PDB file of C-alpha atoms in Angstrom:
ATOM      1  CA  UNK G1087     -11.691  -7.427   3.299  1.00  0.00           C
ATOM      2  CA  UNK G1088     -14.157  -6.626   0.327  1.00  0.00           C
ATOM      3  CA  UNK G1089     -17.614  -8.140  -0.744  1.00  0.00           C
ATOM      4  CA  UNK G1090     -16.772  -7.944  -4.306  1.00  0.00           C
ATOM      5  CA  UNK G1091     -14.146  -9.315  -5.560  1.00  0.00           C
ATOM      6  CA  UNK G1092     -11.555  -6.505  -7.348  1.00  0.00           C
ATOM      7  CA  UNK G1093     -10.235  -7.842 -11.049  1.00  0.00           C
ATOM      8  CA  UNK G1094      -7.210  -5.355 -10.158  1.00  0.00           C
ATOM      9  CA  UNK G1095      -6.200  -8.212  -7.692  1.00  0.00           C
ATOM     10  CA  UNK G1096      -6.402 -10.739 -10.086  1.00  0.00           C
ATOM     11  CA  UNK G1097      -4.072  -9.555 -12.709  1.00  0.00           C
ATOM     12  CA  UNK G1098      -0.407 -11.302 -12.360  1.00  0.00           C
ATOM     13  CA  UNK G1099       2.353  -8.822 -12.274  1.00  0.00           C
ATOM     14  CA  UNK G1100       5.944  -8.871 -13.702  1.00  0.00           C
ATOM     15  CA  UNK G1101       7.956  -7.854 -10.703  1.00  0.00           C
ATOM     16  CA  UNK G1102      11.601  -8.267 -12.286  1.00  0.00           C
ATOM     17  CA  UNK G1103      11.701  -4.849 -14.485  1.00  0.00           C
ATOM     18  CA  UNK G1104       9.861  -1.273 -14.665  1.00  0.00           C
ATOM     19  CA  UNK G1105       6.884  -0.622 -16.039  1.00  0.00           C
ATOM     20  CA  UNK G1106       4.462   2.191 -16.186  1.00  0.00           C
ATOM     21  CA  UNK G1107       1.999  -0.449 -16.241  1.00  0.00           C
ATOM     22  CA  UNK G1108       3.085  -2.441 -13.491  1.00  0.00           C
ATOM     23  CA  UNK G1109       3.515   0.358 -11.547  1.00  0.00           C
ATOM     24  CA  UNK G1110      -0.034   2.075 -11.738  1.00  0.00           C
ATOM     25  CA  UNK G1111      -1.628  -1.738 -11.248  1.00  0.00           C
ATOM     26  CA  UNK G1112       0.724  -1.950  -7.768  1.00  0.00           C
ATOM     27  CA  UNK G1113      -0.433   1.796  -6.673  1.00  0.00           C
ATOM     28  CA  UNK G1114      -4.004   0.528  -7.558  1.00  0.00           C
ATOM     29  CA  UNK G1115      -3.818  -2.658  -5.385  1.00  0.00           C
ATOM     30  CA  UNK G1116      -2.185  -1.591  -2.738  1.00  0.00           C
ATOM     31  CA  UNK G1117      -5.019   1.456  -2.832  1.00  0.00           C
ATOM     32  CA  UNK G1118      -7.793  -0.826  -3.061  1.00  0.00           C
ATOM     33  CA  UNK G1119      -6.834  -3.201  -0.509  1.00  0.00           C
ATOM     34  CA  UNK G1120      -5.227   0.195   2.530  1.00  0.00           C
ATOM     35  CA  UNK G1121      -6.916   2.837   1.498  1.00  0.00           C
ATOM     36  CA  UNK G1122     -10.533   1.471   0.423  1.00  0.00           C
ATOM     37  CA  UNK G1123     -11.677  -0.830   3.170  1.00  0.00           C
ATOM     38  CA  UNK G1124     -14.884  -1.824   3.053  1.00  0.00           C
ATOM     39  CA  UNK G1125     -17.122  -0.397   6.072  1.00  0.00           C
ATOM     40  CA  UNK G1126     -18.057  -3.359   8.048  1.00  0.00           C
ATOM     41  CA  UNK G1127     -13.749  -4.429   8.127  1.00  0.00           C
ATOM     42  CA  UNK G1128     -13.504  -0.384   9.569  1.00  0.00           C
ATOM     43  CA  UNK G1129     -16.082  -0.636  12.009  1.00  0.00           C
ATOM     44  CA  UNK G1130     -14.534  -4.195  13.446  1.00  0.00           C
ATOM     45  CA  UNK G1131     -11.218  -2.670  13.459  1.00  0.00           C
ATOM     46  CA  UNK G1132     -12.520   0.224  15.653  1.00  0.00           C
ATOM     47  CA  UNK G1133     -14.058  -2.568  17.473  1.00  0.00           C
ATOM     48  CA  UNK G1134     -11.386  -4.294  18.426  1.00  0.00           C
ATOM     49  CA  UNK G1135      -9.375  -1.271  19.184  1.00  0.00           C
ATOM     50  CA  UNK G1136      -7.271  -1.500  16.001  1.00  0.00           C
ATOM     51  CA  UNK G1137      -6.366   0.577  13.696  1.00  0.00           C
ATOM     52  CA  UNK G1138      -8.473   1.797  10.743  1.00  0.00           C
ATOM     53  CA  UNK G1139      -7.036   3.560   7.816  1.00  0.00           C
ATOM     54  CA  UNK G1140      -9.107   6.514   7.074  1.00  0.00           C
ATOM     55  CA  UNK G1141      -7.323   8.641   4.456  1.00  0.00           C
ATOM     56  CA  UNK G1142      -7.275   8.315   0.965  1.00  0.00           C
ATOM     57  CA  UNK G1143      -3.892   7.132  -0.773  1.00  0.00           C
ATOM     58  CA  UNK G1144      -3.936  10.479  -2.201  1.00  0.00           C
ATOM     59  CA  UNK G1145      -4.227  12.140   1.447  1.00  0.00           C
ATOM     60  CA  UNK G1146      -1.791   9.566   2.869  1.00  0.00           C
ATOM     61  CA  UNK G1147       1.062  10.591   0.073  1.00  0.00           C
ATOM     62  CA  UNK G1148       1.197   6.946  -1.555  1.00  0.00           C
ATOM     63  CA  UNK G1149       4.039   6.181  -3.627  1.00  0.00           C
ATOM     64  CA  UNK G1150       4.834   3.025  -6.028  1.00  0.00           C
ATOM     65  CA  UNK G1151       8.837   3.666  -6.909  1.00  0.00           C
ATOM     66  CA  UNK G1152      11.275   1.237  -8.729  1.00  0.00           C
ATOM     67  CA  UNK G1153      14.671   1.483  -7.444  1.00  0.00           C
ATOM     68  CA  UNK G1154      17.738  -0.837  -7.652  1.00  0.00           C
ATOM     69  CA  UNK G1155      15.614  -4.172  -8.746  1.00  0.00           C
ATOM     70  CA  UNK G1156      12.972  -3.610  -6.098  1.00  0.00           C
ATOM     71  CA  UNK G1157       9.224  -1.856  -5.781  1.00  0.00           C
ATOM     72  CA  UNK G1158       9.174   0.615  -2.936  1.00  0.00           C
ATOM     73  CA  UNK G1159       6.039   1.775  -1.879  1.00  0.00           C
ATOM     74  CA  UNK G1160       5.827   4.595   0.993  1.00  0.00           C
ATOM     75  CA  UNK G1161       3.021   6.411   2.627  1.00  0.00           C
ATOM     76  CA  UNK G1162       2.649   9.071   5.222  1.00  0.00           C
ATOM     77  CA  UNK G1163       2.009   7.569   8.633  1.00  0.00           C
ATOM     78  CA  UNK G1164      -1.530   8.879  10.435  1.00  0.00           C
ATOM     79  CA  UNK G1165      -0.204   9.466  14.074  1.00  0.00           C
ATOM     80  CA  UNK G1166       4.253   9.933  14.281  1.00  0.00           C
ATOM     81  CA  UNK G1167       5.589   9.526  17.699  1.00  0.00           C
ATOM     82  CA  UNK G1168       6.565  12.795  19.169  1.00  0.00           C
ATOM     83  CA  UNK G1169       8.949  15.183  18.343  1.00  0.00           C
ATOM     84  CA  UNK G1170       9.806  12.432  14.911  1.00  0.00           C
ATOM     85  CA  UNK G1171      12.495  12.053  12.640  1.00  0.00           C
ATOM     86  CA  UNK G1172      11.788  12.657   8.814  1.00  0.00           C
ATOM     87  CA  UNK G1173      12.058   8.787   8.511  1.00  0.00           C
ATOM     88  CA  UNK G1174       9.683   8.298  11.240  1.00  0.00           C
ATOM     89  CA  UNK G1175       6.908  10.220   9.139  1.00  0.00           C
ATOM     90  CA  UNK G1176       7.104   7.399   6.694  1.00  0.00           C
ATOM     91  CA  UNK G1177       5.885   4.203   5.977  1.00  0.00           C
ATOM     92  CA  UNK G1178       8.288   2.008   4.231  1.00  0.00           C
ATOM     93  CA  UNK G1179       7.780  -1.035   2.764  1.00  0.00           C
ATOM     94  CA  UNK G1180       9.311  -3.876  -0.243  1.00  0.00           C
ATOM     95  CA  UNK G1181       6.747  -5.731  -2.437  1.00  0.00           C
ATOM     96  CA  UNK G1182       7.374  -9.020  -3.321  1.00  0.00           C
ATOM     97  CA  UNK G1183       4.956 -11.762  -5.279  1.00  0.00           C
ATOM     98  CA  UNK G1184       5.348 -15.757  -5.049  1.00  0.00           C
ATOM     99  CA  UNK G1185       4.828 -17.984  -8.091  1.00  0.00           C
ATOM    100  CA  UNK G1186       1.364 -17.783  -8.006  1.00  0.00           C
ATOM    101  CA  UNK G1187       1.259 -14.310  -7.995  1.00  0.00           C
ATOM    102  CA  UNK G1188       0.584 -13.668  -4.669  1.00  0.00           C
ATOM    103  CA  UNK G1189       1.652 -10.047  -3.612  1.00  0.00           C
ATOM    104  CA  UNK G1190       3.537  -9.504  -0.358  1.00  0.00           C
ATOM    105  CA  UNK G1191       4.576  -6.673   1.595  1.00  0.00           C
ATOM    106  CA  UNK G1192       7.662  -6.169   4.250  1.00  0.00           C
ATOM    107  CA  UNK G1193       8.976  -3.405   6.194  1.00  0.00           C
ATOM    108  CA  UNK G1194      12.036  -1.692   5.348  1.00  0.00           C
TER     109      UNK G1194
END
């Protein structure tokens, strides 16, 4: 997605308990790699009629939460459907890393 490579990705994270710590590096991750595309990756996306995320993670209301043994992370969707429901303004999803420390994301 990026040119350079980001040392933020690099750094493995301890999944299994809160931290301040681990929280900001999640918020910064998931920020660098939604809400800071590089411009070439936006430009193909618009290419290929797909979507392009244009907001910051500020604008789009990211937020890294720890709740019942699992990271949350939610974000304000760019287009709802019509007339939505408060839970269709959101975007919900888990985070999860393998072994290696690879992060993963899934709906809710």
């Amino acid at each position: 997605m990026h040119d350079q490579p980001n040392p933020i990705l690099s750094v493995p994270l301890d999944l299994t308990r809160y931290s301040e710590k681990t929280r900001r590096a999640l918020y910064d991750r998931i920020e660098f790699e939604h809400f800071k595309p590089d411009p070439q990756t936006v430009v193909q996306a618009i290419a290929r009629g797909d979507f392009a995320e244009h907001r910051t993670a500020e604008e789009a209301g990211l937020r890294v939460e720890y709740l019942l043994g699992r990271w949350l992370v939610s974000w304000r969707v760019t287009d709802p459907i019509e007339r939505p429901a408060e839970r269709d303004l959101w975007e919900l999803v888990t985070v999860t890393a393998s072994p290696r420390g690879v992060l993963s994301m899934a709906e809710v």
